[in-house]
């Protein structure tokens, strides 16, 4: 008997006082044959929004609504309560004449967070609030954990990300962000579909990590007894689609990079990559600026946003500037006048630039890119396409027409942050193999993010790929700007977190 009492006390110690009371209420309900978890379905007739949008038609009529109980105040023979459903809040009015004393008393014992279905008549209160006069109600699910009271119990940012469901329940702004995210993604698909693009699905597991310079996640396939990689990019598979004869394709989905976590980086993130035969990087600029403006207009009703206190104008056309011009503008160094790698290295030493590899292994192109990142990037607040990247850091890109030490590549920047990357795609298989072999040397010099050779892709390229324009865009970062969210974690429902 003593052991049984100890077990009961140990079980009770698991829960807070409020949690213990809620569990007790549940046990009493179950003993009375009123188990809320025995409810399988609710015949709801309207959402809160449908009730409010159609008040003139519904006034005086009976509806059935359902939602989470967020507030209640029952005194004497009447009471008011609020429930939240997917669309927002709806007020309930409870009266002893309609419910009876016993049912009104039972309603008073419900806990905030409980789920209820309610049937009643639609009317307006003296304060003009659309309300349901409750004729009957049912407890359809019991909340065993109390909600934070008016957000006071969940201020910690880390805890908000860990308990996203509670974050959304108690903070309407968070819910609005994810509703907007869904609309943004729908608008992107709509924009591309209207241009005749076809959405395809490419593998998430791959025998190599190709298509980008990034550190992959590695797993093992037991049946095949081989290591496999979660994809870091969809590029090489999508180009194989172009080779096959599909002329406009895109894939929107998750990529995975085994790298740091920051306000701009999450190891699992959403990317869209699109490829169009017979197009070049100039066409990709037009698609990018119009696609973002289209999504912004759809969601916000304008092509201007305020992000962290600064107004950003996403209206096309966006500024176009070469990397060389921007480094000249912000660092005062004109790389068009630098003839050798040695001259560039001398400037890098003078500027105290740091590199992953020995500076004597760095090329003029490596140093130009480092100068851009150090001096120019942060100034690109308004949307800007930074064009013509060095060949050394663009192994999948065609050379710039007329300036062969550069490539027809651009990255889009907003608020000093990269949001997209695009090329006039390299389709010469001989040059492509040479570029891959150079990347292999970079890996030998210590760059573990350098590209690896994908022989399946090379075989496809040798089959023949037409001139092609390609674009990759970070969806999460665009959502950040269109929802004025300061961290990528604010726009990912369940960001990657270290277990407690």
GROMACS .gro file of C-alpha atoms in nm:
model
  500
    1UNK     CA    1   0.000   0.000   0.000
    2UNK     CA    2   0.285   0.234   0.087
    3UNK     CA    3   0.443   0.175  -0.254
    4UNK     CA    4   0.111   0.255  -0.425
    5UNK     CA    5   0.083   0.585  -0.235
    6UNK     CA    6   0.441   0.673  -0.327
    7UNK     CA    7   0.369   0.603  -0.693
    8UNK     CA    8   0.060   0.825  -0.682
    9UNK     CA    9   0.259   1.110  -0.523
   10UNK     CA   10   0.538   1.069  -0.778
   11UNK     CA   11   0.282   1.082  -1.061
   12UNK     CA   12   0.122   1.397  -0.915
   13UNK     CA   13   0.464   1.563  -0.885
   14UNK     CA   14   0.500   1.550  -1.263
   15UNK     CA   15   0.233   1.814  -1.307
   16UNK     CA   16   0.180   2.170  -1.195
   17UNK     CA   17  -0.116   2.246  -0.971
   18UNK     CA   18  -0.319   2.367  -1.270
   19UNK     CA   19  -0.234   2.061  -1.476
   20UNK     CA   20  -0.331   1.833  -1.190
   21UNK     CA   21  -0.669   2.011  -1.158
   22UNK     CA   22  -0.735   1.974  -1.530
   23UNK     CA   23  -0.656   1.604  -1.518
   24UNK     CA   24  -0.889   1.568  -1.224
   25UNK     CA   25  -1.168   1.737  -1.420
   26UNK     CA   26  -1.105   1.500  -1.710
   27UNK     CA   27  -1.129   1.196  -1.482
   28UNK     CA   28  -1.458   1.324  -1.340
   29UNK     CA   29  -1.598   1.379  -1.689
   30UNK     CA   30  -1.491   1.032  -1.795
   31UNK     CA   31  -1.650   0.882  -1.482
   32UNK     CA   32  -1.977   1.055  -1.579
   33UNK     CA   33  -1.958   0.916  -1.933
   34UNK     CA   34  -1.873   1.258  -2.082
   35UNK     CA   35  -1.522   1.186  -2.213
   36UNK     CA   36  -1.435   1.476  -2.450
   37UNK     CA   37  -1.189   1.250  -2.632
   38UNK     CA   38  -1.477   1.028  -2.738
   39UNK     CA   39  -1.593   1.301  -2.979
   40UNK     CA   40  -1.495   1.198  -3.332
   41UNK     CA   41  -1.648   1.469  -3.553
   42UNK     CA   42  -1.815   1.811  -3.533
   43UNK     CA   43  -2.080   1.914  -3.784
   44UNK     CA   44  -1.967   2.276  -3.805
   45UNK     CA   45  -2.173   2.500  -4.034
   46UNK     CA   46  -1.965   2.821  -4.031
   47UNK     CA   47  -1.626   2.962  -3.937
   48UNK     CA   48  -1.595   3.286  -3.741
   49UNK     CA   49  -1.510   3.476  -4.059
   50UNK     CA   50  -1.809   3.333  -4.245
   51UNK     CA   51  -2.037   3.440  -3.960
   52UNK     CA   52  -1.897   3.794  -3.960
   53UNK     CA   53  -1.883   3.833  -4.338
   54UNK     CA   54  -2.243   3.716  -4.381
   55UNK     CA   55  -2.406   3.875  -4.076
   56UNK     CA   56  -2.698   4.033  -4.265
   57UNK     CA   57  -2.792   3.697  -4.409
   58UNK     CA   58  -2.734   3.503  -4.085
   59UNK     CA   59  -2.884   3.741  -3.829
   60UNK     CA   60  -3.140   3.550  -3.622
   61UNK     CA   61  -3.042   3.215  -3.774
   62UNK     CA   62  -2.890   2.919  -3.593
   63UNK     CA   63  -2.532   2.812  -3.671
   64UNK     CA   64  -2.280   2.567  -3.531
   65UNK     CA   65  -1.927   2.694  -3.474
   66UNK     CA   66  -1.624   2.544  -3.302
   67UNK     CA   67  -1.293   2.659  -3.164
   68UNK     CA   68  -1.058   2.694  -2.869
   69UNK     CA   69  -1.192   2.869  -2.559
   70UNK     CA   70  -0.975   3.177  -2.506
   71UNK     CA   71  -1.170   3.371  -2.244
   72UNK     CA   72  -1.484   3.336  -2.032
   73UNK     CA   73  -1.665   3.549  -1.777
   74UNK     CA   74  -1.978   3.396  -1.623
   75UNK     CA   75  -2.162   3.586  -1.348
   76UNK     CA   76  -2.499   3.494  -1.213
   77UNK     CA   77  -2.739   3.400  -1.490
   78UNK     CA   78  -2.539   3.520  -1.790
   79UNK     CA   79  -2.192   3.490  -1.931
   80UNK     CA   80  -1.966   3.584  -2.221
   81UNK     CA   81  -1.684   3.387  -2.380
   82UNK     CA   82  -1.451   3.404  -2.680
   83UNK     CA   83  -1.347   3.115  -2.902
   84UNK     CA   84  -1.075   3.116  -3.166
   85UNK     CA   85  -1.087   2.918  -3.487
   86UNK     CA   86  -0.863   2.929  -3.795
   87UNK     CA   87  -0.998   3.270  -3.897
   88UNK     CA   88  -0.999   3.450  -3.564
   89UNK     CA   89  -1.216   3.529  -3.265
   90UNK     CA   90  -1.593   3.494  -3.216
   91UNK     CA   91  -1.790   3.603  -2.909
   92UNK     CA   92  -2.039   3.376  -2.734
   93UNK     CA   93  -2.329   3.486  -2.510
   94UNK     CA   94  -2.461   3.241  -2.252
   95UNK     CA   95  -2.792   3.281  -2.071
   96UNK     CA   96  -2.954   3.060  -1.809
   97UNK     CA   97  -3.291   3.084  -1.990
   98UNK     CA   98  -3.138   2.917  -2.297
   99UNK     CA   99  -2.904   2.668  -2.133
  100UNK     CA  100  -3.050   2.593  -1.793
  101UNK     CA  101  -2.873   2.648  -1.463
  102UNK     CA  102  -2.686   2.316  -1.464
  103UNK     CA  103  -2.535   2.360  -1.813
  104UNK     CA  104  -2.436   2.720  -1.741
  105UNK     CA  105  -2.265   2.602  -1.424
  106UNK     CA  106  -2.083   2.330  -1.620
  107UNK     CA  107  -1.964   2.588  -1.876
  108UNK     CA  108  -1.811   2.787  -1.591
  109UNK     CA  109  -1.591   2.486  -1.504
  110UNK     CA  110  -1.439   2.470  -1.854
  111UNK     CA  111  -1.073   2.567  -1.877
  112UNK     CA  112  -0.917   2.819  -2.112
  113UNK     CA  113  -0.764   2.622  -2.395
  114UNK     CA  114  -1.047   2.367  -2.409
  115UNK     CA  115  -1.208   2.303  -2.748
  116UNK     CA  116  -1.584   2.346  -2.773
  117UNK     CA  117  -1.852   2.328  -3.038
  118UNK     CA  118  -2.142   2.568  -3.000
  119UNK     CA  119  -2.486   2.590  -3.159
  120UNK     CA  120  -2.678   2.914  -3.131
  121UNK     CA  121  -2.843   3.217  -3.284
  122UNK     CA  122  -2.652   3.503  -3.446
  123UNK     CA  123  -2.711   3.857  -3.314
  124UNK     CA  124  -2.530   4.181  -3.232
  125UNK     CA  125  -2.470   4.311  -2.881
  126UNK     CA  126  -2.526   4.674  -2.780
  127UNK     CA  127  -2.162   4.738  -2.867
  128UNK     CA  128  -2.228   4.607  -3.221
  129UNK     CA  129  -2.019   4.291  -3.174
  130UNK     CA  130  -2.141   3.993  -3.374
  131UNK     CA  131  -2.214   3.718  -3.126
  132UNK     CA  132  -2.356   3.367  -3.096
  133UNK     CA  133  -2.637   3.331  -2.841
  134UNK     CA  134  -2.561   2.980  -2.719
  135UNK     CA  135  -2.844   2.726  -2.722
  136UNK     CA  136  -2.619   2.426  -2.661
  137UNK     CA  137  -2.250   2.345  -2.643
  138UNK     CA  138  -2.021   2.043  -2.623
  139UNK     CA  139  -1.670   1.998  -2.487
  140UNK     CA  140  -1.493   1.830  -2.780
  141UNK     CA  141  -1.134   1.816  -2.649
  142UNK     CA  142  -0.972   1.887  -2.313
  143UNK     CA  143  -0.662   2.102  -2.274
  144UNK     CA  144  -0.445   1.947  -2.005
  145UNK     CA  145  -0.186   2.224  -2.010
  146UNK     CA  146  -0.275   2.586  -1.927
  147UNK     CA  147  -0.204   2.849  -2.190
  148UNK     CA  148   0.032   3.136  -2.105
  149UNK     CA  149  -0.181   3.411  -1.958
  150UNK     CA  150  -0.184   3.703  -2.200
  151UNK     CA  151   0.159   3.596  -2.321
  152UNK     CA  152   0.326   3.663  -1.986
  153UNK     CA  153   0.425   3.302  -1.950
  154UNK     CA  154   0.605   3.266  -2.286
  155UNK     CA  155   0.834   3.563  -2.339
  156UNK     CA  156   1.150   3.364  -2.402
  157UNK     CA  157   1.224   3.364  -2.777
  158UNK     CA  158   1.384   3.021  -2.769
  159UNK     CA  159   1.079   2.875  -2.593
  160UNK     CA  160   0.846   3.038  -2.848
  161UNK     CA  161   1.022   2.852  -3.130
  162UNK     CA  162   1.017   2.525  -2.935
  163UNK     CA  163   0.648   2.559  -2.851
  164UNK     CA  164   0.535   2.710  -3.181
  165UNK     CA  165   0.178   2.585  -3.138
  166UNK     CA  166   0.144   2.788  -2.816
  167UNK     CA  167   0.318   3.083  -2.984
  168UNK     CA  168   0.053   3.079  -3.258
  169UNK     CA  169  -0.240   3.026  -3.019
  170UNK     CA  170  -0.150   3.326  -2.806
  171UNK     CA  171   0.004   3.560  -3.063
  172UNK     CA  172  -0.216   3.650  -3.362
  173UNK     CA  173   0.076   3.823  -3.538
  174UNK     CA  174   0.267   3.495  -3.557
  175UNK     CA  175  -0.036   3.321  -3.704
  176UNK     CA  176  -0.071   3.601  -3.961
  177UNK     CA  177   0.294   3.555  -4.065
  178UNK     CA  178   0.239   3.191  -4.153
  179UNK     CA  179  -0.087   3.264  -4.331
  180UNK     CA  180   0.107   3.517  -4.539
  181UNK     CA  181   0.383   3.265  -4.600
  182UNK     CA  182   0.129   3.023  -4.748
  183UNK     CA  183  -0.009   3.298  -4.972
  184UNK     CA  184   0.340   3.401  -5.087
  185UNK     CA  185   0.427   3.045  -5.188
  186UNK     CA  186   0.093   3.011  -5.369
  187UNK     CA  187   0.158   3.340  -5.553
  188UNK     CA  188   0.507   3.227  -5.663
  189UNK     CA  189   0.364   2.907  -5.807
  190UNK     CA  190   0.083   3.100  -5.973
  191UNK     CA  191   0.329   3.344  -6.131
  192UNK     CA  192   0.542   3.066  -6.279
  193UNK     CA  193   0.245   2.858  -6.387
  194UNK     CA  194   0.115   3.162  -6.576
  195UNK     CA  195   0.450   3.177  -6.762
  196UNK     CA  196   0.414   2.816  -6.870
  197UNK     CA  197   0.655   2.660  -6.619
  198UNK     CA  198   0.603   2.301  -6.506
  199UNK     CA  199   0.663   2.203  -6.144
  200UNK     CA  200   0.871   1.886  -6.105
  201UNK     CA  201   1.003   1.690  -5.807
  202UNK     CA  202   1.370   1.602  -5.780
  203UNK     CA  203   1.536   1.362  -5.533
  204UNK     CA  204   1.606   1.467  -5.177
  205UNK     CA  205   1.845   1.175  -5.127
  206UNK     CA  206   2.136   1.171  -5.369
  207UNK     CA  207   2.458   0.969  -5.406
  208UNK     CA  208   2.654   1.298  -5.424
  209UNK     CA  209   2.602   1.650  -5.289
  210UNK     CA  210   2.599   1.857  -5.607
  211UNK     CA  211   2.469   2.184  -5.744
  212UNK     CA  212   2.604   2.422  -5.479
  213UNK     CA  213   2.903   2.501  -5.263
  214UNK     CA  214   2.786   2.380  -4.921
  215UNK     CA  215   2.851   2.118  -4.654
  216UNK     CA  216   2.596   1.835  -4.676
  217UNK     CA  217   2.417   1.611  -4.429
  218UNK     CA  218   2.530   1.250  -4.475
  219UNK     CA  219   2.319   0.941  -4.414
  220UNK     CA  220   2.354   0.573  -4.501
  221UNK     CA  221   2.130   0.356  -4.716
  222UNK     CA  222   2.138   0.012  -4.556
  223UNK     CA  223   1.998  -0.193  -4.845
  224UNK     CA  224   2.240  -0.045  -5.100
  225UNK     CA  225   2.516  -0.012  -4.840
  226UNK     CA  226   2.616   0.334  -4.963
  227UNK     CA  227   2.641   0.677  -4.807
  228UNK     CA  228   2.386   0.926  -4.940
  229UNK     CA  229   2.340   1.299  -4.901
  230UNK     CA  230   2.042   1.519  -4.831
  231UNK     CA  231   2.028   1.756  -5.125
  232UNK     CA  232   2.198   2.093  -5.099
  233UNK     CA  233   2.047   2.209  -5.430
  234UNK     CA  234   1.818   2.086  -5.707
  235UNK     CA  235   2.020   2.239  -5.991
  236UNK     CA  236   2.180   1.938  -6.157
  237UNK     CA  237   1.861   1.733  -6.168
  238UNK     CA  238   1.663   2.026  -6.310
  239UNK     CA  239   1.920   2.076  -6.585
  240UNK     CA  240   1.876   1.710  -6.674
  241UNK     CA  241   1.506   1.792  -6.717
  242UNK     CA  242   1.604   2.065  -6.965
  243UNK     CA  243   1.822   1.812  -7.149
  244UNK     CA  244   1.521   1.578  -7.167
  245UNK     CA  245   1.319   1.842  -7.354
  246UNK     CA  246   1.116   2.012  -7.080
  247UNK     CA  247   1.176   2.377  -7.161
  248UNK     CA  248   1.052   2.548  -6.843
  249UNK     CA  249   1.075   2.367  -6.509
  250UNK     CA  250   1.090   2.452  -6.140
  251UNK     CA  251   1.116   2.270  -5.809
  252UNK     CA  252   1.014   2.432  -5.481
  253UNK     CA  253   1.105   2.236  -5.171
  254UNK     CA  254   1.346   2.173  -4.888
  255UNK     CA  255   1.725   2.188  -4.916
  256UNK     CA  256   1.960   2.087  -4.636
  257UNK     CA  257   2.300   2.233  -4.552
  258UNK     CA  258   2.504   2.120  -4.255
  259UNK     CA  259   2.607   2.468  -4.151
  260UNK     CA  260   2.554   2.723  -3.878
  261UNK     CA  261   2.227   2.861  -3.744
  262UNK     CA  262   2.170   3.238  -3.750
  263UNK     CA  263   1.899   3.497  -3.813
  264UNK     CA  264   1.948   3.424  -4.186
  265UNK     CA  265   2.034   3.053  -4.185
  266UNK     CA  266   1.852   2.736  -4.090
  267UNK     CA  267   1.996   2.393  -4.179
  268UNK     CA  268   1.664   2.299  -4.342
  269UNK     CA  269   1.523   2.572  -4.567
  270UNK     CA  270   1.292   2.623  -4.864
  271UNK     CA  271   1.434   2.702  -5.206
  272UNK     CA  272   1.287   2.742  -5.550
  273UNK     CA  273   1.503   2.675  -5.854
  274UNK     CA  274   1.378   2.732  -6.208
  275UNK     CA  275   1.532   2.674  -6.549
  276UNK     CA  276   1.427   2.796  -6.893
  277UNK     CA  277   1.565   2.678  -7.225
  278UNK     CA  278   1.675   2.943  -7.478
  279UNK     CA  279   1.702   3.208  -7.200
  280UNK     CA  280   1.998   3.379  -7.030
  281UNK     CA  281   2.068   3.559  -6.703
  282UNK     CA  282   1.906   3.880  -6.828
  283UNK     CA  283   1.577   3.691  -6.861
  284UNK     CA  284   1.623   3.556  -6.508
  285UNK     CA  285   1.654   3.911  -6.372
  286UNK     CA  286   1.319   4.000  -6.527
  287UNK     CA  287   1.156   3.687  -6.387
  288UNK     CA  288   1.303   3.740  -6.038
  289UNK     CA  289   1.200   4.103  -5.996
  290UNK     CA  290   0.853   4.047  -6.138
  291UNK     CA  291   0.796   3.728  -5.936
  292UNK     CA  292   0.879   3.897  -5.604
  293UNK     CA  293   0.675   4.206  -5.692
  294UNK     CA  294   0.380   3.983  -5.792
  295UNK     CA  295   0.391   3.795  -5.460
  296UNK     CA  296   0.425   4.117  -5.261
  297UNK     CA  297   0.131   4.278  -5.442
  298UNK     CA  298  -0.082   3.966  -5.390
  299UNK     CA  299  -0.014   3.948  -5.017
  300UNK     CA  300   0.034   4.311  -4.913
  301UNK     CA  301  -0.155   4.501  -5.181
  302UNK     CA  302   0.156   4.700  -5.276
  303UNK     CA  303   0.508   4.645  -5.409
  304UNK     CA  304   0.662   4.842  -5.122
  305UNK     CA  305   0.741   4.701  -4.779
  306UNK     CA  306   0.878   4.844  -4.456
  307UNK     CA  307   1.150   4.619  -4.322
  308UNK     CA  308   1.305   4.695  -3.984
  309UNK     CA  309   1.206   5.061  -4.021
  310UNK     CA  310   1.330   5.108  -4.379
  311UNK     CA  311   1.100   5.132  -4.680
  312UNK     CA  312   1.206   4.894  -4.956
  313UNK     CA  313   1.065   4.937  -5.304
  314UNK     CA  314   1.032   4.604  -5.484
  315UNK     CA  315   0.879   4.760  -5.795
  316UNK     CA  316   1.056   4.645  -6.114
  317UNK     CA  317   1.302   4.716  -6.259
  318UNK     CA  318   1.560   4.662  -5.984
  319UNK     CA  319   1.904   4.819  -5.992
  320UNK     CA  320   2.169   4.633  -6.194
  321UNK     CA  321   2.539   4.677  -6.111
  322UNK     CA  322   2.853   4.471  -6.171
  323UNK     CA  323   3.058   4.339  -5.881
  324UNK     CA  324   3.356   4.536  -6.013
  325UNK     CA  325   3.158   4.862  -6.013
  326UNK     CA  326   3.028   4.806  -5.658
  327UNK     CA  327   3.376   4.731  -5.521
  328UNK     CA  328   3.502   5.046  -5.691
  329UNK     CA  329   3.210   5.244  -5.542
  330UNK     CA  330   3.239   5.121  -5.182
  331UNK     CA  331   3.604   5.011  -5.145
  332UNK     CA  332   3.770   5.254  -5.383
  333UNK     CA  333   3.950   4.974  -5.571
  334UNK     CA  334   3.905   4.934  -5.947
  335UNK     CA  335   3.964   4.569  -6.039
  336UNK     CA  336   3.951   4.657  -6.410
  337UNK     CA  337   4.294   4.816  -6.359
  338UNK     CA  338   4.440   4.515  -6.174
  339UNK     CA  339   4.623   4.292  -6.421
  340UNK     CA  340   4.767   4.010  -6.210
  341UNK     CA  341   4.686   3.785  -5.916
  342UNK     CA  342   4.991   3.925  -5.736
  343UNK     CA  343   4.854   4.280  -5.753
  344UNK     CA  344   4.522   4.161  -5.613
  345UNK     CA  345   4.695   3.968  -5.331
  346UNK     CA  346   4.890   4.280  -5.233
  347UNK     CA  347   4.562   4.473  -5.199
  348UNK     CA  348   4.408   4.186  -4.999
  349UNK     CA  349   4.700   4.195  -4.755
  350UNK     CA  350   4.675   4.572  -4.729
  351UNK     CA  351   4.302   4.540  -4.649
  352UNK     CA  352   4.364   4.250  -4.403
  353UNK     CA  353   4.118   4.023  -4.583
  354UNK     CA  354   4.086   3.667  -4.455
  355UNK     CA  355   4.041   3.352  -4.665
  356UNK     CA  356   3.980   2.981  -4.601
  357UNK     CA  357   4.293   2.896  -4.799
  358UNK     CA  358   4.643   3.041  -4.813
  359UNK     CA  359   4.636   3.387  -4.969
  360UNK     CA  360   4.905   3.280  -5.217
  361UNK     CA  361   4.654   3.031  -5.359
  362UNK     CA  362   4.392   3.305  -5.403
  363UNK     CA  363   4.318   3.444  -5.749
  364UNK     CA  364   4.215   3.791  -5.852
  365UNK     CA  365   3.857   3.665  -5.872
  366UNK     CA  366   3.868   3.523  -5.518
  367UNK     CA  367   3.990   3.857  -5.387
  368UNK     CA  368   3.734   4.060  -5.584
  369UNK     CA  369   3.457   3.852  -5.430
  370UNK     CA  370   3.603   3.892  -5.080
  371UNK     CA  371   3.626   4.269  -5.130
  372UNK     CA  372   3.263   4.279  -5.239
  373UNK     CA  373   3.150   4.085  -4.931
  374UNK     CA  374   3.358   4.300  -4.697
  375UNK     CA  375   3.284   4.647  -4.836
  376UNK     CA  376   2.979   4.653  -5.065
  377UNK     CA  377   2.723   4.392  -4.958
  378UNK     CA  378   2.589   4.576  -4.652
  379UNK     CA  379   2.509   4.888  -4.855
  380UNK     CA  380   2.267   4.712  -5.093
  381UNK     CA  381   1.946   4.801  -4.909
  382UNK     CA  382   1.719   4.854  -5.210
  383UNK     CA  383   1.681   4.553  -5.443
  384UNK     CA  384   1.998   4.517  -5.650
  385UNK     CA  385   2.123   4.259  -5.899
  386UNK     CA  386   2.499   4.220  -5.855
  387UNK     CA  387   2.621   4.096  -6.193
  388UNK     CA  388   2.926   3.936  -6.352
  389UNK     CA  389   3.093   3.722  -6.086
  390UNK     CA  390   3.449   3.590  -6.131
  391UNK     CA  391   3.492   3.258  -6.316
  392UNK     CA  392   3.676   3.103  -6.019
  393UNK     CA  393   3.368   3.109  -5.795
  394UNK     CA  394   3.111   3.030  -6.065
  395UNK     CA  395   3.184   2.679  -6.193
  396UNK     CA  396   2.840   2.619  -6.350
  397UNK     CA  397   2.818   2.949  -6.539
  398UNK     CA  398   2.894   3.068  -6.892
  399UNK     CA  399   3.168   3.325  -6.933
  400UNK     CA  400   3.072   3.689  -6.974
  401UNK     CA  401   3.043   3.788  -7.338
  402UNK     CA  402   3.343   4.010  -7.410
  403UNK     CA  403   3.498   3.978  -7.057
  404UNK     CA  404   3.598   3.617  -7.013
  405UNK     CA  405   3.748   3.644  -6.662
  406UNK     CA  406   3.389   3.701  -6.545
  407UNK     CA  407   3.068   3.504  -6.586
  408UNK     CA  408   2.706   3.576  -6.668
  409UNK     CA  409   2.597   3.529  -6.311
  410UNK     CA  410   2.407   3.756  -6.076
  411UNK     CA  411   2.295   3.749  -5.716
  412UNK     CA  412   2.002   3.956  -5.593
  413UNK     CA  413   2.042   4.154  -5.270
  414UNK     CA  414   1.784   4.320  -5.048
  415UNK     CA  415   1.872   4.494  -4.721
  416UNK     CA  416   2.231   4.374  -4.762
  417UNK     CA  417   2.124   4.010  -4.783
  418UNK     CA  418   2.149   3.768  -5.071
  419UNK     CA  419   1.808   3.641  -5.183
  420UNK     CA  420   1.880   3.470  -5.516
  421UNK     CA  421   2.150   3.338  -5.746
  422UNK     CA  422   2.121   3.300  -6.125
  423UNK     CA  423   2.326   3.211  -6.432
  424UNK     CA  424   2.345   3.191  -6.803
  425UNK     CA  425   2.403   2.819  -6.755
  426UNK     CA  426   2.723   2.658  -6.875
  427UNK     CA  427   2.624   2.393  -7.131
  428UNK     CA  428   2.966   2.303  -7.276
  429UNK     CA  429   3.047   1.960  -7.124
  430UNK     CA  430   3.421   1.988  -7.197
  431UNK     CA  431   3.453   2.322  -7.017
  432UNK     CA  432   3.223   2.200  -6.741
  433UNK     CA  433   3.450   1.904  -6.668
  434UNK     CA  434   3.751   2.138  -6.656
  435UNK     CA  435   3.567   2.358  -6.407
  436UNK     CA  436   3.476   2.058  -6.191
  437UNK     CA  437   3.839   1.941  -6.196
  438UNK     CA  438   3.948   2.286  -6.077
  439UNK     CA  439   3.692   2.258  -5.795
  440UNK     CA  440   3.846   1.922  -5.702
  441UNK     CA  441   4.180   2.101  -5.660
  442UNK     CA  442   4.007   2.357  -5.438
  443UNK     CA  443   3.887   2.071  -5.216
  444UNK     CA  444   4.246   1.946  -5.193
  445UNK     CA  445   4.349   2.295  -5.078
  446UNK     CA  446   4.102   2.271  -4.790
  447UNK     CA  447   3.773   2.402  -4.928
  448UNK     CA  448   3.534   2.126  -4.819
  449UNK     CA  449   3.243   2.318  -4.975
  450UNK     CA  450   3.386   2.305  -5.328
  451UNK     CA  451   3.182   2.125  -5.593
  452UNK     CA  452   3.224   1.754  -5.667
  453UNK     CA  453   3.192   1.594  -6.010
  454UNK     CA  454   2.848   1.447  -6.084
  455UNK     CA  455   2.907   1.196  -6.363
  456UNK     CA  456   2.534   1.144  -6.422
  457UNK     CA  457   2.499   1.517  -6.481
  458UNK     CA  458   2.806   1.519  -6.704
  459UNK     CA  459   2.656   1.236  -6.912
  460UNK     CA  460   2.335   1.439  -6.952
  461UNK     CA  461   2.532   1.749  -7.051
  462UNK     CA  462   2.719   1.547  -7.313
  463UNK     CA  463   2.381   1.442  -7.454
  464UNK     CA  464   2.325   1.812  -7.521
  465UNK     CA  465   2.163   2.097  -7.329
  466UNK     CA  466   2.032   2.406  -7.511
  467UNK     CA  467   2.127   2.758  -7.398
  468UNK     CA  468   1.952   2.793  -7.062
  469UNK     CA  469   1.887   3.051  -6.793
  470UNK     CA  470   1.860   2.934  -6.432
  471UNK     CA  471   1.756   3.098  -6.106
  472UNK     CA  472   1.756   2.989  -5.743
  473UNK     CA  473   1.571   3.192  -5.477
  474UNK     CA  474   1.560   3.154  -5.100
  475UNK     CA  475   1.187   3.145  -5.023
  476UNK     CA  476   1.233   3.192  -4.648
  477UNK     CA  477   1.434   3.512  -4.697
  478UNK     CA  478   1.173   3.659  -4.931
  479UNK     CA  479   0.903   3.573  -4.676
  480UNK     CA  480   1.109   3.754  -4.412
  481UNK     CA  481   1.103   4.075  -4.615
  482UNK     CA  482   0.736   4.052  -4.709
  483UNK     CA  483   0.631   3.992  -4.346
  484UNK     CA  484   0.882   4.225  -4.174
  485UNK     CA  485   1.034   3.933  -3.981
  486UNK     CA  486   1.381   3.988  -3.838
  487UNK     CA  487   1.485   3.622  -3.816
  488UNK     CA  488   1.446   3.326  -4.050
  489UNK     CA  489   1.315   3.135  -3.749
  490UNK     CA  490   1.017   3.370  -3.742
  491UNK     CA  491   0.904   3.242  -4.083
  492UNK     CA  492   0.979   2.871  -4.041
  493UNK     CA  493   0.705   2.695  -3.848
  494UNK     CA  494   0.936   2.457  -3.666
  495UNK     CA  495   1.297   2.578  -3.695
  496UNK     CA  496   1.588   2.348  -3.616
  497UNK     CA  497   1.656   2.354  -3.241
  498UNK     CA  498   1.906   2.181  -3.018
  499UNK     CA  499   1.718   1.947  -2.780
  500UNK     CA  500   1.694   2.070  -2.423
   0.00000   0.00000   0.00000
